[in-house]
mmCIF file of C-alpha atoms and ligand atoms in Angstrom:
data_model
loop_
_atom_site.group_PDB
_atom_site.id
_atom_site.type_symbol
_atom_site.label_atom_id
_atom_site.label_comp_id
_atom_site.label_asym_id
_atom_site.label_seq_id
_atom_site.Cartn_x
_atom_site.Cartn_y
_atom_site.Cartn_z
ATOM 1 C CA MET A 1 206.181 173.456 -112.540
ATOM 2 C CA ARG A 2 207.270 177.051 -113.265
ATOM 3 C CA PHE A 3 204.482 179.479 -112.500
ATOM 4 C CA ALA A 4 204.296 183.139 -113.467
ATOM 5 C CA ASP A 5 205.572 185.674 -110.944
ATOM 6 C CA ARG A 6 202.056 187.028 -110.581
ATOM 7 C CA ILE A 7 200.994 183.795 -108.899
ATOM 8 C CA ASP A 8 203.772 184.157 -106.308
ATOM 9 C CA LYS A 9 202.852 187.805 -105.808
ATOM 10 C CA LEU A 10 199.239 186.969 -104.957
ATOM 11 C CA PRO A 11 198.498 187.497 -101.270
ATOM 12 C CA PRO A 12 196.462 184.716 -99.655
ATOM 13 C CA TYR A 13 192.779 185.516 -100.131
ATOM 14 C CA LEU A 14 191.749 187.417 -97.025
ATOM 15 C CA PHE A 15 189.082 185.001 -95.904
ATOM 16 C CA VAL A 16 191.071 181.795 -96.444
ATOM 17 C CA GLY A 17 192.996 182.172 -93.163
ATOM 18 C CA ILE A 18 189.797 183.012 -91.329
ATOM 19 C CA SER A 19 187.976 179.998 -92.785
ATOM 20 C CA ARG A 20 190.861 177.785 -91.665
ATOM 21 C CA LYS A 21 190.642 179.091 -88.098
ATOM 22 C CA ILE A 22 186.884 178.545 -88.046
ATOM 23 C CA ALA A 23 187.425 174.985 -89.278
ATOM 24 C CA GLU A 24 190.006 174.342 -86.537
ATOM 25 C CA LYS A 25 187.643 175.575 -83.835
ATOM 26 C CA SER A 26 184.685 173.671 -85.302
ATOM 27 C CA ALA A 27 186.781 170.492 -85.293
ATOM 28 C CA GLN A 28 187.127 170.997 -81.541
ATOM 29 C CA GLY A 29 183.329 171.191 -81.305
ATOM 30 C CA ILE A 30 183.319 174.965 -80.732
ATOM 31 C CA ASP A 31 180.499 176.981 -82.279
ATOM 32 C CA VAL A 32 182.137 179.972 -83.930
ATOM 33 C CA ILE A 33 179.992 182.948 -84.960
ATOM 34 C CA SER A 34 181.258 184.827 -87.987
ATOM 35 C CA PHE A 35 180.953 188.546 -88.668
ATOM 36 C CA GLY A 36 183.547 188.024 -91.415
ATOM 37 C CA ILE A 37 182.599 187.977 -95.076
ATOM 38 C CA GLY A 38 179.931 190.339 -96.486
ATOM 39 C CA ASP A 39 177.457 188.029 -98.182
ATOM 40 C CA PRO A 40 173.728 188.722 -97.700
ATOM 41 C CA ASP A 41 172.063 185.973 -95.673
ATOM 42 C CA ARG A 42 168.537 186.649 -96.918
ATOM 43 C CA GLU A 43 166.877 185.298 -100.047
ATOM 44 C CA THR A 44 166.754 186.776 -103.520
ATOM 45 C CA PRO A 45 163.218 188.264 -103.973
ATOM 46 C CA GLY A 46 160.634 185.756 -105.260
ATOM 47 C CA HIS A 47 159.741 187.732 -108.405
ATOM 48 C CA VAL A 48 163.428 187.641 -109.384
ATOM 49 C CA LEU A 49 163.582 183.871 -108.907
ATOM 50 C CA ASP A 50 160.445 183.555 -111.057
ATOM 51 C CA ALA A 51 162.343 185.311 -113.850
ATOM 52 C CA LEU A 52 165.067 182.664 -113.551
ATOM 53 C CA ASP A 53 162.492 179.854 -113.799
ATOM 54 C CA ALA A 54 161.034 181.371 -116.944
ATOM 55 C CA GLY A 55 164.436 182.324 -118.383
ATOM 56 C CA ALA A 56 165.870 178.855 -117.861
ATOM 57 C CA ARG A 57 163.197 177.430 -120.168
ATOM 58 C CA LYS A 58 163.809 179.794 -123.087
ATOM 59 C CA ALA A 59 165.869 178.084 -125.786
ATOM 60 C CA PRO A 60 167.790 181.245 -126.864
ATOM 61 C CA ASN A 61 169.084 181.484 -123.312
ATOM 62 C CA HIS A 62 170.738 178.083 -123.712
ATOM 63 C CA ARG A 63 173.209 179.502 -126.198
ATOM 64 C CA TYR A 64 176.239 181.811 -125.771
ATOM 65 C CA PRO A 65 175.300 185.254 -124.542
ATOM 66 C CA GLU A 66 176.805 188.395 -126.106
ATOM 67 C CA SER A 67 179.636 189.846 -124.005
ATOM 68 C CA GLU A 68 178.027 193.261 -123.781
ATOM 69 C CA GLY A 69 174.751 191.838 -122.460
ATOM 70 C CA LEU A 70 171.207 191.594 -123.773
ATOM 71 C CA PRO A 71 169.860 194.852 -125.241
ATOM 72 C CA GLU A 72 166.939 194.486 -122.792
ATOM 73 C CA PHE A 73 169.374 194.218 -119.878
ATOM 74 C CA ARG A 74 171.326 197.295 -120.950
ATOM 75 C CA LYS A 75 168.055 199.215 -121.398
ATOM 76 C CA ALA A 76 166.888 198.153 -117.925
ATOM 77 C CA VAL A 77 170.195 199.400 -116.507
ATOM 78 C CA THR A 78 170.041 202.778 -118.221
ATOM 79 C CA ASP A 79 166.334 203.190 -117.294
ATOM 80 C CA TRP A 80 167.269 202.439 -113.690
ATOM 81 C CA TYR A 81 170.109 204.974 -113.802
ATOM 82 C CA TYR A 82 167.661 207.610 -115.014
ATOM 83 C CA ARG A 83 165.043 206.711 -112.404
ATOM 84 C CA ARG A 84 167.487 206.432 -109.538
ATOM 85 C CA PHE A 85 170.100 209.127 -110.308
ATOM 86 C CA GLY A 86 168.573 211.289 -113.059
ATOM 87 C CA VAL A 87 171.471 210.246 -115.328
ATOM 88 C CA THR A 88 170.755 209.692 -119.037
ATOM 89 C CA LEU A 89 172.843 206.965 -120.682
ATOM 90 C CA ASP A 90 172.828 205.344 -124.102
ATOM 91 C CA PRO A 91 172.130 201.624 -123.595
ATOM 92 C CA GLU A 92 173.991 200.782 -126.827
ATOM 93 C CA THR A 93 177.293 202.412 -125.949
ATOM 94 C CA GLU A 94 177.343 203.451 -122.319
ATOM 95 C CA ALA A 95 176.295 200.286 -120.468
ATOM 96 C CA LEU A 96 177.732 196.787 -120.273
ATOM 97 C CA SER A 97 176.789 193.630 -118.368
ATOM 98 C CA LEU A 98 179.321 192.094 -115.976
ATOM 99 C CA ILE A 99 179.590 188.678 -114.372
ATOM 100 C CA GLY A 100 179.414 190.498 -111.054
ATOM 101 C CA ALA A 101 181.172 193.805 -110.430
ATOM 102 C CA LYS A 102 184.287 191.916 -109.330
ATOM 103 C CA GLU A 103 184.809 190.589 -112.841
ATOM 104 C CA GLY A 104 184.588 194.067 -114.399
ATOM 105 C CA ILE A 105 186.794 195.619 -111.721
ATOM 106 C CA GLY A 106 189.445 192.948 -112.238
ATOM 107 C CA HIS A 107 189.378 193.260 -116.024
ATOM 108 C CA ALA A 108 189.287 197.088 -116.042
ATOM 109 C CA ALA A 109 193.033 197.300 -115.362
ATOM 110 C CA LEU A 110 193.685 195.478 -118.662
ATOM 111 C CA CYS A 111 192.053 198.397 -120.488
ATOM 112 C CA PHE A 112 194.384 201.059 -119.111
ATOM 113 C CA ILE A 113 197.488 199.615 -117.494
ATOM 114 C CA ASP A 114 200.661 198.671 -119.360
ATOM 115 C CA PRO A 115 203.666 197.288 -117.488
ATOM 116 C CA GLY A 116 205.128 200.018 -115.284
ATOM 117 C CA ASP A 117 201.998 202.216 -115.309
ATOM 118 C CA ILE A 118 200.545 203.342 -112.013
ATOM 119 C CA ALA A 119 197.059 202.835 -110.561
ATOM 120 C CA LEU A 120 195.975 205.058 -107.673
ATOM 121 C CA VAL A 121 194.234 202.764 -105.217
ATOM 122 C CA PRO A 122 192.636 203.583 -101.868
ATOM 123 C CA ASP A 123 194.107 202.026 -98.719
ATOM 124 C CA PRO A 124 192.264 200.281 -97.099
ATOM 125 C CA ALA A 125 190.266 198.906 -100.032
ATOM 126 C CA TYR A 126 188.450 196.009 -101.606
ATOM 127 C CA PRO A 127 191.497 193.959 -102.728
ATOM 128 C CA VAL A 128 190.558 193.534 -106.408
ATOM 129 C CA TYR A 129 191.643 197.065 -107.471
ATOM 130 C CA GLU A 130 195.212 196.235 -106.515
ATOM 131 C CA ILE A 131 195.216 192.631 -107.756
ATOM 132 C CA GLY A 132 193.815 193.647 -111.164
ATOM 133 C CA THR A 133 196.613 196.227 -111.481
ATOM 134 C CA MET A 134 199.238 193.653 -110.560
ATOM 135 C CA PHE A 135 197.848 191.167 -113.128
ATOM 136 C CA ALA A 136 198.183 193.867 -115.804
ATOM 137 C CA GLY A 137 201.831 194.442 -114.822
ATOM 138 C CA GLY A 138 201.186 197.834 -113.247
ATOM 139 C CA ASP A 139 202.297 199.366 -109.977
ATOM 140 C CA VAL A 140 200.017 200.571 -107.229
ATOM 141 C CA TYR A 141 200.250 203.896 -105.437
ATOM 142 C CA ARG A 142 198.204 203.605 -102.249
ATOM 143 C CA MET A 143 196.134 206.590 -101.210
ATOM 144 C CA PRO A 144 195.627 206.393 -97.441
ATOM 145 C CA LEU A 145 192.034 206.815 -96.283
ATOM 146 C CA ARG A 146 192.272 208.480 -92.896
ATOM 147 C CA GLU A 147 189.538 208.916 -90.358
ATOM 148 C CA GLU A 148 190.340 212.642 -89.962
ATOM 149 C CA ASN A 149 189.617 213.121 -93.710
ATOM 150 C CA GLY A 150 186.327 211.209 -93.538
ATOM 151 C CA PHE A 151 188.100 208.251 -95.167
ATOM 152 C CA LEU A 152 188.419 210.203 -98.434
ATOM 153 C CA PRO A 153 191.740 210.265 -100.345
ATOM 154 C CA ASP A 154 193.694 213.520 -100.331
ATOM 155 C CA PHE A 155 194.492 214.118 -104.006
ATOM 156 C CA ALA A 156 196.743 217.098 -103.183
ATOM 157 C CA SER A 157 199.155 214.798 -101.329
ATOM 158 C CA ILE A 158 199.807 212.606 -104.398
ATOM 159 C CA PRO A 159 203.259 213.522 -105.753
ATOM 160 C CA SER A 160 203.012 215.080 -109.215
ATOM 161 C CA ASP A 161 205.376 212.545 -110.848
ATOM 162 C CA VAL A 162 203.083 209.760 -109.559
ATOM 163 C CA ALA A 163 199.947 211.569 -110.725
ATOM 164 C CA ASN A 164 201.464 212.122 -114.157
ATOM 165 C CA LYS A 165 202.352 208.440 -114.541
ATOM 166 C CA ALA A 166 198.991 207.218 -113.211
ATOM 167 C CA LYS A 167 196.474 205.781 -115.683
ATOM 168 C CA ILE A 168 193.685 204.827 -113.261
ATOM 169 C CA LEU A 169 192.163 206.355 -110.146
ATOM 170 C CA TRP A 170 189.960 203.970 -108.130
ATOM 171 C CA ILE A 171 187.357 205.290 -105.686
ATOM 172 C CA ASN A 172 184.546 203.448 -103.870
ATOM 173 C CA TYR A 173 181.642 205.135 -102.035
ATOM 174 C CA PRO A 174 179.755 204.073 -99.991
ATOM 175 C CA ASN A 175 183.047 202.513 -98.994
ATOM 176 C CA ASN A 176 184.071 198.998 -98.137
ATOM 177 C CA PRO A 177 185.571 198.537 -95.571
ATOM 178 C CA THR A 178 185.323 201.921 -93.797
ATOM 179 C CA GLY A 179 181.585 202.572 -94.272
ATOM 180 C CA ALA A 180 182.421 206.143 -95.352
ATOM 181 C CA ILE A 181 180.260 208.081 -97.802
ATOM 182 C CA ALA A 182 181.206 210.742 -100.355
ATOM 183 C CA ASP A 183 179.253 213.737 -101.612
ATOM 184 C CA ARG A 184 179.070 215.274 -105.077
ATOM 185 C CA ALA A 185 181.722 217.854 -104.150
ATOM 186 C CA PHE A 186 184.203 215.035 -103.546
ATOM 187 C CA PHE A 187 183.282 213.437 -106.882
ATOM 188 C CA ALA A 188 183.814 216.849 -108.552
ATOM 189 C CA ARG A 189 187.334 217.032 -107.025
ATOM 190 C CA ALA A 190 188.078 213.502 -108.255
ATOM 191 C CA ILE A 191 186.898 214.414 -111.772
ATOM 192 C CA GLU A 192 189.012 217.561 -111.813
ATOM 193 C CA PHE A 193 192.087 215.636 -110.616
ATOM 194 C CA ALA A 194 191.509 212.855 -113.178
ATOM 195 C CA LYS A 195 191.083 215.378 -115.995
ATOM 196 C CA SER A 196 194.116 217.408 -115.064
ATOM 197 C CA HIS A 197 196.357 214.303 -115.154
ATOM 198 C CA ASP A 198 194.575 212.431 -117.976
ATOM 199 C CA ILE A 199 193.586 209.543 -115.677
ATOM 200 C CA ALA A 200 190.638 207.148 -116.044
ATOM 201 C CA LEU A 201 188.352 207.598 -113.040
ATOM 202 C CA LEU A 202 186.807 204.293 -111.957
ATOM 203 C CA HIS A 203 184.114 204.355 -109.307
ATOM 204 C CA ASP A 204 182.968 201.196 -107.561
ATOM 205 C CA ALA A 205 179.387 202.028 -106.578
ATOM 206 C CA CYS A 206 178.295 198.592 -105.331
ATOM 207 C CA TYR A 207 176.779 199.879 -102.091
ATOM 208 C CA THR A 208 174.768 202.923 -103.246
ATOM 209 C CA GLU A 209 171.468 201.163 -102.547
ATOM 210 C CA VAL A 210 172.274 199.817 -99.072
ATOM 211 C CA THR A 211 171.725 202.997 -97.075
ATOM 212 C CA PHE A 212 170.347 203.998 -93.674
ATOM 213 C CA ASP A 213 168.687 206.876 -91.820
ATOM 214 C CA GLY A 214 167.196 208.241 -95.068
ATOM 215 C CA TYR A 215 170.606 208.769 -96.690
ATOM 216 C CA VAL A 216 170.521 208.656 -100.519
ATOM 217 C CA ALA A 217 173.910 207.964 -102.122
ATOM 218 C CA PRO A 218 174.853 209.836 -105.310
ATOM 219 C CA SER A 219 176.336 208.347 -108.484
ATOM 220 C CA LEU A 220 179.624 209.707 -109.825
ATOM 221 C CA LEU A 221 177.836 210.133 -113.157
ATOM 222 C CA GLU A 222 175.515 212.781 -111.696
ATOM 223 C CA VAL A 223 178.434 215.181 -111.533
ATOM 224 C CA ASP A 224 179.459 217.444 -114.445
ATOM 225 C CA GLY A 225 182.395 216.093 -116.413
ATOM 226 C CA ALA A 226 182.114 212.511 -115.094
ATOM 227 C CA MET A 227 181.157 211.133 -118.502
ATOM 228 C CA ASP A 228 184.385 212.574 -119.977
ATOM 229 C CA VAL A 229 186.693 210.500 -117.777
ATOM 230 C CA GLY A 230 184.572 208.131 -115.704
ATOM 231 C CA MET A 231 183.181 204.649 -115.549
ATOM 232 C CA GLU A 232 181.058 203.315 -112.686
ATOM 233 C CA PHE A 233 180.782 199.711 -111.547
ATOM 234 C CA HIS A 234 177.554 198.456 -110.069
ATOM 235 C CA SER A 235 176.333 195.208 -108.677
ATOM 236 C CA LEU A 236 173.019 193.565 -107.974
ATOM 237 C CA SER A 237 174.691 191.402 -105.327
ATOM 238 C CA LYS A 238 174.121 193.466 -102.211
ATOM 239 C CA THR A 239 170.972 195.402 -103.089
ATOM 240 C CA TYR A 240 168.874 192.358 -104.001
ATOM 241 C CA ASN A 241 170.627 189.508 -102.128
ATOM 242 C CA MET A 242 172.029 188.151 -105.381
ATOM 243 C CA THR A 243 175.719 187.439 -104.710
ATOM 244 C CA GLY A 244 175.297 183.876 -105.955
ATOM 245 C CA TRP A 245 173.847 184.859 -109.310
ATOM 246 C CA ARG A 246 176.880 186.888 -110.408
ATOM 247 C CA ILE A 247 175.513 189.871 -112.224
ATOM 248 C CA GLY A 248 176.533 193.523 -112.343
ATOM 249 C CA MET A 249 177.126 196.343 -114.797
ATOM 250 C CA ALA A 250 179.600 198.984 -115.903
ATOM 251 C CA VAL A 251 178.287 202.334 -117.136
ATOM 252 C CA GLY A 252 179.854 205.597 -118.224
ATOM 253 C CA ASN A 253 182.166 206.995 -120.893
ATOM 254 C CA ALA A 254 181.497 205.176 -124.187
ATOM 255 C CA GLU A 255 185.171 204.693 -125.122
ATOM 256 C CA MET A 256 185.947 203.227 -121.724
ATOM 257 C CA ILE A 257 182.916 200.925 -121.899
ATOM 258 C CA ASN A 258 183.976 199.849 -125.383
ATOM 259 C CA ALA A 259 187.509 199.016 -124.184
ATOM 260 C CA LEU A 260 186.144 196.906 -121.333
ATOM 261 C CA MET A 261 183.732 195.173 -123.696
ATOM 262 C CA ARG A 262 186.646 194.295 -126.024
ATOM 263 C CA VAL A 263 188.694 192.862 -123.156
ATOM 264 C CA LYS A 264 185.713 190.869 -121.918
ATOM 265 C CA SER A 265 184.720 189.571 -125.319
ATOM 266 C CA ASN A 266 188.186 188.043 -125.620
ATOM 267 C CA LEU A 267 188.120 186.429 -122.192
ATOM 268 C CA ASP A 268 184.536 185.549 -121.303
ATOM 269 C CA SER A 269 181.290 185.077 -123.120
ATOM 270 C CA GLY A 270 179.088 187.260 -120.976
ATOM 271 C CA ALA A 271 176.661 186.720 -118.132
ATOM 272 C CA PRO A 272 174.105 183.897 -118.581
ATOM 273 C CA GLN A 273 171.056 185.412 -120.236
ATOM 274 C CA ALA A 274 168.599 183.919 -117.753
ATOM 275 C CA VAL A 275 170.570 185.688 -115.025
ATOM 276 C CA GLN A 276 170.401 188.937 -117.002
ATOM 277 C CA GLU A 277 166.632 188.423 -117.108
ATOM 278 C CA MET A 278 166.674 188.045 -113.320
ATOM 279 C CA ALA A 279 168.549 191.343 -113.163
ATOM 280 C CA ILE A 280 165.977 193.096 -115.376
ATOM 281 C CA GLU A 281 163.304 191.947 -112.934
ATOM 282 C CA ALA A 282 165.438 192.873 -109.894
ATOM 283 C CA LEU A 283 165.988 196.421 -111.143
ATOM 284 C CA ALA A 284 162.192 196.832 -111.150
ATOM 285 C CA THR A 285 161.939 195.831 -107.462
ATOM 286 C CA SER A 286 159.772 198.200 -105.439
ATOM 287 C CA ASP A 287 161.326 200.878 -103.271
ATOM 288 C CA GLU A 288 159.367 199.374 -100.378
ATOM 289 C CA TRP A 289 161.164 196.020 -100.697
ATOM 290 C CA ILE A 290 164.545 197.757 -100.711
ATOM 291 C CA ALA A 291 163.565 199.935 -97.738
ATOM 292 C CA ARG A 292 162.494 196.814 -95.811
ATOM 293 C CA ASN A 293 165.696 194.979 -96.666
ATOM 294 C CA ASN A 294 167.781 197.970 -95.585
ATOM 295 C CA ALA A 295 165.762 198.407 -92.386
ATOM 296 C CA GLY A 296 166.878 194.887 -91.453
ATOM 297 C CA TYR A 297 170.522 195.891 -91.886
ATOM 298 C CA GLN A 298 169.956 199.149 -90.036
ATOM 299 C CA HIS A 299 168.629 197.216 -87.054
ATOM 300 C CA ARG A 300 171.732 195.002 -87.116
ATOM 301 C CA ARG A 301 173.983 198.045 -87.494
ATOM 302 C CA ASP A 302 172.466 199.604 -84.388
ATOM 303 C CA ARG A 303 172.718 196.405 -82.359
ATOM 304 C CA VAL A 304 176.350 195.752 -83.344
ATOM 305 C CA VAL A 305 177.402 199.363 -82.673
ATOM 306 C CA GLU A 306 175.639 199.274 -79.290
ATOM 307 C CA SER A 307 177.426 196.059 -78.302
ATOM 308 C CA LEU A 308 180.836 197.283 -79.441
ATOM 309 C CA ARG A 309 180.387 200.493 -77.472
ATOM 310 C CA GLY A 310 179.335 198.348 -74.524
ATOM 311 C CA ILE A 311 182.808 196.782 -74.433
ATOM 312 C CA GLY A 312 184.494 200.167 -74.791
ATOM 313 C CA LEU A 313 185.169 200.329 -78.553
ATOM 314 C CA GLU A 314 184.570 203.593 -80.413
ATOM 315 C CA ALA A 315 182.195 202.175 -83.010
ATOM 316 C CA VAL A 316 180.555 204.629 -85.406
ATOM 317 C CA ALA A 317 177.243 203.827 -87.128
ATOM 318 C CA PRO A 318 177.761 204.110 -90.913
ATOM 319 C CA LYS A 319 175.159 205.706 -93.199
ATOM 320 C CA ALA A 320 175.558 202.970 -95.802
ATOM 321 C CA GLY A 321 177.071 199.610 -96.666
ATOM 322 C CA LEU A 322 177.228 196.330 -94.851
ATOM 323 C CA TYR A 323 180.103 196.916 -92.454
ATOM 324 C CA ILE A 324 181.029 198.332 -89.084
ATOM 325 C CA TRP A 325 184.620 199.622 -89.091
ATOM 326 C CA THR A 326 185.919 200.212 -85.634
ATOM 327 C CA PRO A 327 189.290 201.000 -84.027
ATOM 328 C CA VAL A 328 190.778 198.275 -81.816
ATOM 329 C CA PRO A 329 191.617 199.035 -78.170
ATOM 330 C CA PRO A 330 194.956 200.746 -77.433
ATOM 331 C CA GLY A 331 197.883 198.351 -77.320
ATOM 332 C CA TYR A 332 196.331 195.871 -79.751
ATOM 333 C CA ASP A 333 196.739 195.740 -83.494
ATOM 334 C CA ALA A 334 194.146 194.490 -85.964
ATOM 335 C CA ALA A 335 195.507 190.931 -86.029
ATOM 336 C CA THR A 336 196.030 190.500 -82.279
ATOM 337 C CA PHE A 337 192.562 191.836 -81.465
ATOM 338 C CA THR A 338 190.958 189.662 -84.153
ATOM 339 C CA GLU A 339 192.745 186.681 -82.662
ATOM 340 C CA LEU A 340 191.657 187.625 -79.139
ATOM 341 C CA LEU A 341 187.993 187.776 -80.216
ATOM 342 C CA LEU A 342 188.303 184.354 -81.771
ATOM 343 C CA GLU A 343 190.175 182.809 -78.851
ATOM 344 C CA GLU A 344 188.159 184.310 -76.000
ATOM 345 C CA ARG A 345 184.708 184.888 -77.509
ATOM 346 C CA ASP A 346 184.591 182.471 -80.475
ATOM 347 C CA ILE A 347 183.719 185.383 -82.729
ATOM 348 C CA VAL A 348 185.202 185.997 -86.179
ATOM 349 C CA VAL A 349 185.811 189.533 -87.467
ATOM 350 C CA THR A 350 188.109 190.713 -90.257
ATOM 351 C CA PRO A 351 191.378 192.487 -89.370
ATOM 352 C CA GLY A 352 191.503 195.890 -91.060
ATOM 353 C CA SER A 353 195.139 195.332 -92.011
ATOM 354 C CA GLY A 354 193.894 192.757 -94.544
ATOM 355 C CA TYR A 355 192.569 195.683 -96.624
ATOM 356 C CA GLY A 356 195.881 197.561 -96.699
ATOM 357 C CA GLU A 357 198.346 199.028 -94.253
ATOM 358 C CA SER A 358 196.145 202.035 -93.477
ATOM 359 C CA GLY A 359 193.533 199.565 -92.260
ATOM 360 C CA GLU A 360 195.888 198.683 -89.395
ATOM 361 C CA GLY A 361 194.309 199.430 -86.040
ATOM 362 C CA TYR A 362 190.757 198.590 -87.171
ATOM 363 C CA ILE A 363 188.497 195.577 -87.411
ATOM 364 C CA ARG A 364 185.527 195.105 -89.746
ATOM 365 C CA LEU A 365 182.273 193.421 -88.773
ATOM 366 C CA SER A 366 179.838 192.428 -91.479
ATOM 367 C CA LEU A 367 176.073 192.811 -91.005
ATOM 368 C CA THR A 368 175.181 189.863 -93.252
ATOM 369 C CA ILE A 369 174.518 187.471 -90.394
ATOM 370 C CA ASP A 370 170.997 186.418 -89.491
ATOM 371 C CA ASP A 371 169.458 188.155 -86.483
ATOM 372 C CA GLU A 372 169.449 185.145 -84.211
ATOM 373 C CA ARG A 373 173.114 184.291 -84.786
ATOM 374 C CA MET A 374 174.007 187.966 -84.487
ATOM 375 C CA GLU A 375 172.286 188.172 -81.087
ATOM 376 C CA GLU A 376 174.100 185.015 -79.947
ATOM 377 C CA GLY A 377 177.365 186.595 -81.035
ATOM 378 C CA LEU A 378 176.632 189.905 -79.355
ATOM 379 C CA ALA A 379 175.630 188.103 -76.148
ATOM 380 C CA ARG A 380 179.175 186.710 -76.079
ATOM 381 C CA LEU A 381 180.481 190.271 -75.895
ATOM 382 C CA GLU A 382 178.170 191.390 -73.123
ATOM 383 C CA GLY A 383 180.048 192.054 -69.906
ATOM 384 C CA TRP A 384 183.350 191.025 -71.524
ATOM 385 C CA LYS A 385 186.330 192.805 -69.991
ATOM 386 C CA ILE A 386 188.955 193.198 -72.700
ATOM 387 C CA PRO A 387 192.205 191.941 -71.152
ATOM 388 C CA PRO A 388 195.218 194.257 -71.106
ATOM 389 C CA PRO A 389 197.225 193.984 -74.329
ATOM 390 C CA PRO A 390 200.218 191.625 -74.398
ATOM 391 C CA ALA A 391 203.356 193.429 -73.201
HETATM 392 C C1 LIG B 401 183.564 197.244 -102.778
HETATM 393 C C2 LIG B 401 183.102 196.026 -103.491
HETATM 394 N N1 LIG B 401 183.115 195.998 -104.824
HETATM 395 C C3 LIG B 401 182.720 194.911 -105.508
HETATM 396 C C4 LIG B 401 182.276 193.784 -104.862
HETATM 397 C C5 LIG B 401 181.877 192.579 -105.661
HETATM 398 O O1 LIG B 401 180.581 192.649 -106.113
HETATM 399 P P1 LIG B 401 179.999 191.489 -107.046
HETATM 400 O O2 LIG B 401 179.354 190.487 -106.152
HETATM 401 O O3 LIG B 401 179.038 192.195 -107.939
HETATM 402 O O4 LIG B 401 181.141 190.895 -107.808
HETATM 403 C C6 LIG B 401 182.252 193.754 -103.471
HETATM 404 C C7 LIG B 401 181.827 192.534 -102.766
HETATM 405 O O5 LIG B 401 182.012 192.349 -101.598
HETATM 406 C C8 LIG B 401 182.674 194.906 -102.769
HETATM 407 O O6 LIG B 401 182.686 194.937 -101.443
#
C-alpha cells in the first residue's frame, strides 16, 4: 500500500506511548496512577444530560444537522459571549458550531494555508495547530514560549521574511501546556502584528472558564481590531465536563467564519443536534456550578504543587487551565524524568518535549484525576529522594 507522505510525517500521538507503558506495568500487576491526559473526571451537569434525553427523542434531530449549527445554538453562543465578555456578535455570520474545538482547529489550516505557506505556531503547544498546517501542505515556524517572557511569544523576534510569508498566527491563553495567561495588552500586540503582516489571528480559548484565585480570563474579541483579523475557538469540553460529547464553537470575523463553514460543509455534516441542544443548556449553567467545579480543580492544583515542591521541584501554581507545568531536576531531561517517575513511583506524567522542543526540561501534570487517586499518587511522592541523574 502506498500512503501519502503526510501519514509518514505524523508523529505518534503523544499519549499512545504513555498508554503502552501503563499497559505494560498493569500487565505486571502494578497499579499505575496517571496525571497524563487532560480529560475531566467528573460528570456532565444533570440539566445538560436532561437536554440530551429530550433532544434524542425529537424527530428533526434524527436527520442531518446543518454544518454551521442550529440557529438556536449560534444564538446561545453569541448571547454567552455578550454575557461573559461583553462582546456583541451576529449569530448568523460570526458564530459556527464545531464537533469539538479540535475539529475546527484542525480544519482552520485548510482555510488559509496553501502548500509552502507558513503558520506561526507556539512551542510548546497543543499539537493540532502544527498537524493541521502539515495536512494543508504548509510549513510551521515555531515561536518559543519561554518562562522569562511569561510563556508569551516574542513577535519582534520573528524574522520579517517569515512574518511576510505567514498566513496564520496561532495563540492559546490560558495556555496548554504551560498554564500561562495573557492580558488584553498582549492580545493587542498580536492583533497589531497580524494586521501589519496580513495574517489570520487564531486564538484557542478553550480554557477561559477554568480559572482560579478569582482570575477572569479575557477573550481576544474584547480587544479593538480583533474582529478585523481574528477568530476564536471555544470548547464546552473542559468548562462543563463534556469532552465525550464533542461540541465547541468558532466565533469572530465573518469572512473567516464563512471560510471555515465552507470547509466543514464539504467534509462533515455538523455536530449532532441533540448535542447542540445540550450545549445550549450548558451555556446557561449557573456561575455557582462553574465556581464549584473550578474550586475542585483549585484544590487539586494546590495539593499537586505542594507535593512537587516537597520533592524539590520548582512548581508554580497556574491561574487557569488544567495543568501543572514544572521544570525537571537538573541533569534530567523531560523524557528521562518522566521515565524515572514511572519506574520508581508508578506515576505517569507527560514529558514537556512532547509539546515541542521548547517544552524540553519540563513535565506536565493534569488535574483531571479524582481526589482519591490523586492523593494516592501524591503519597507516592512523599519523602521520595530523587536519585542523582544518570551520568
Ligand atoms: C489547547 C486545547 N485546545 C483544544 C482542545 C480540544 O478541545 P475539544 O475537546 O473541544 O476538541 C484541547 C483539549 O485538550 C486543548 O488542550
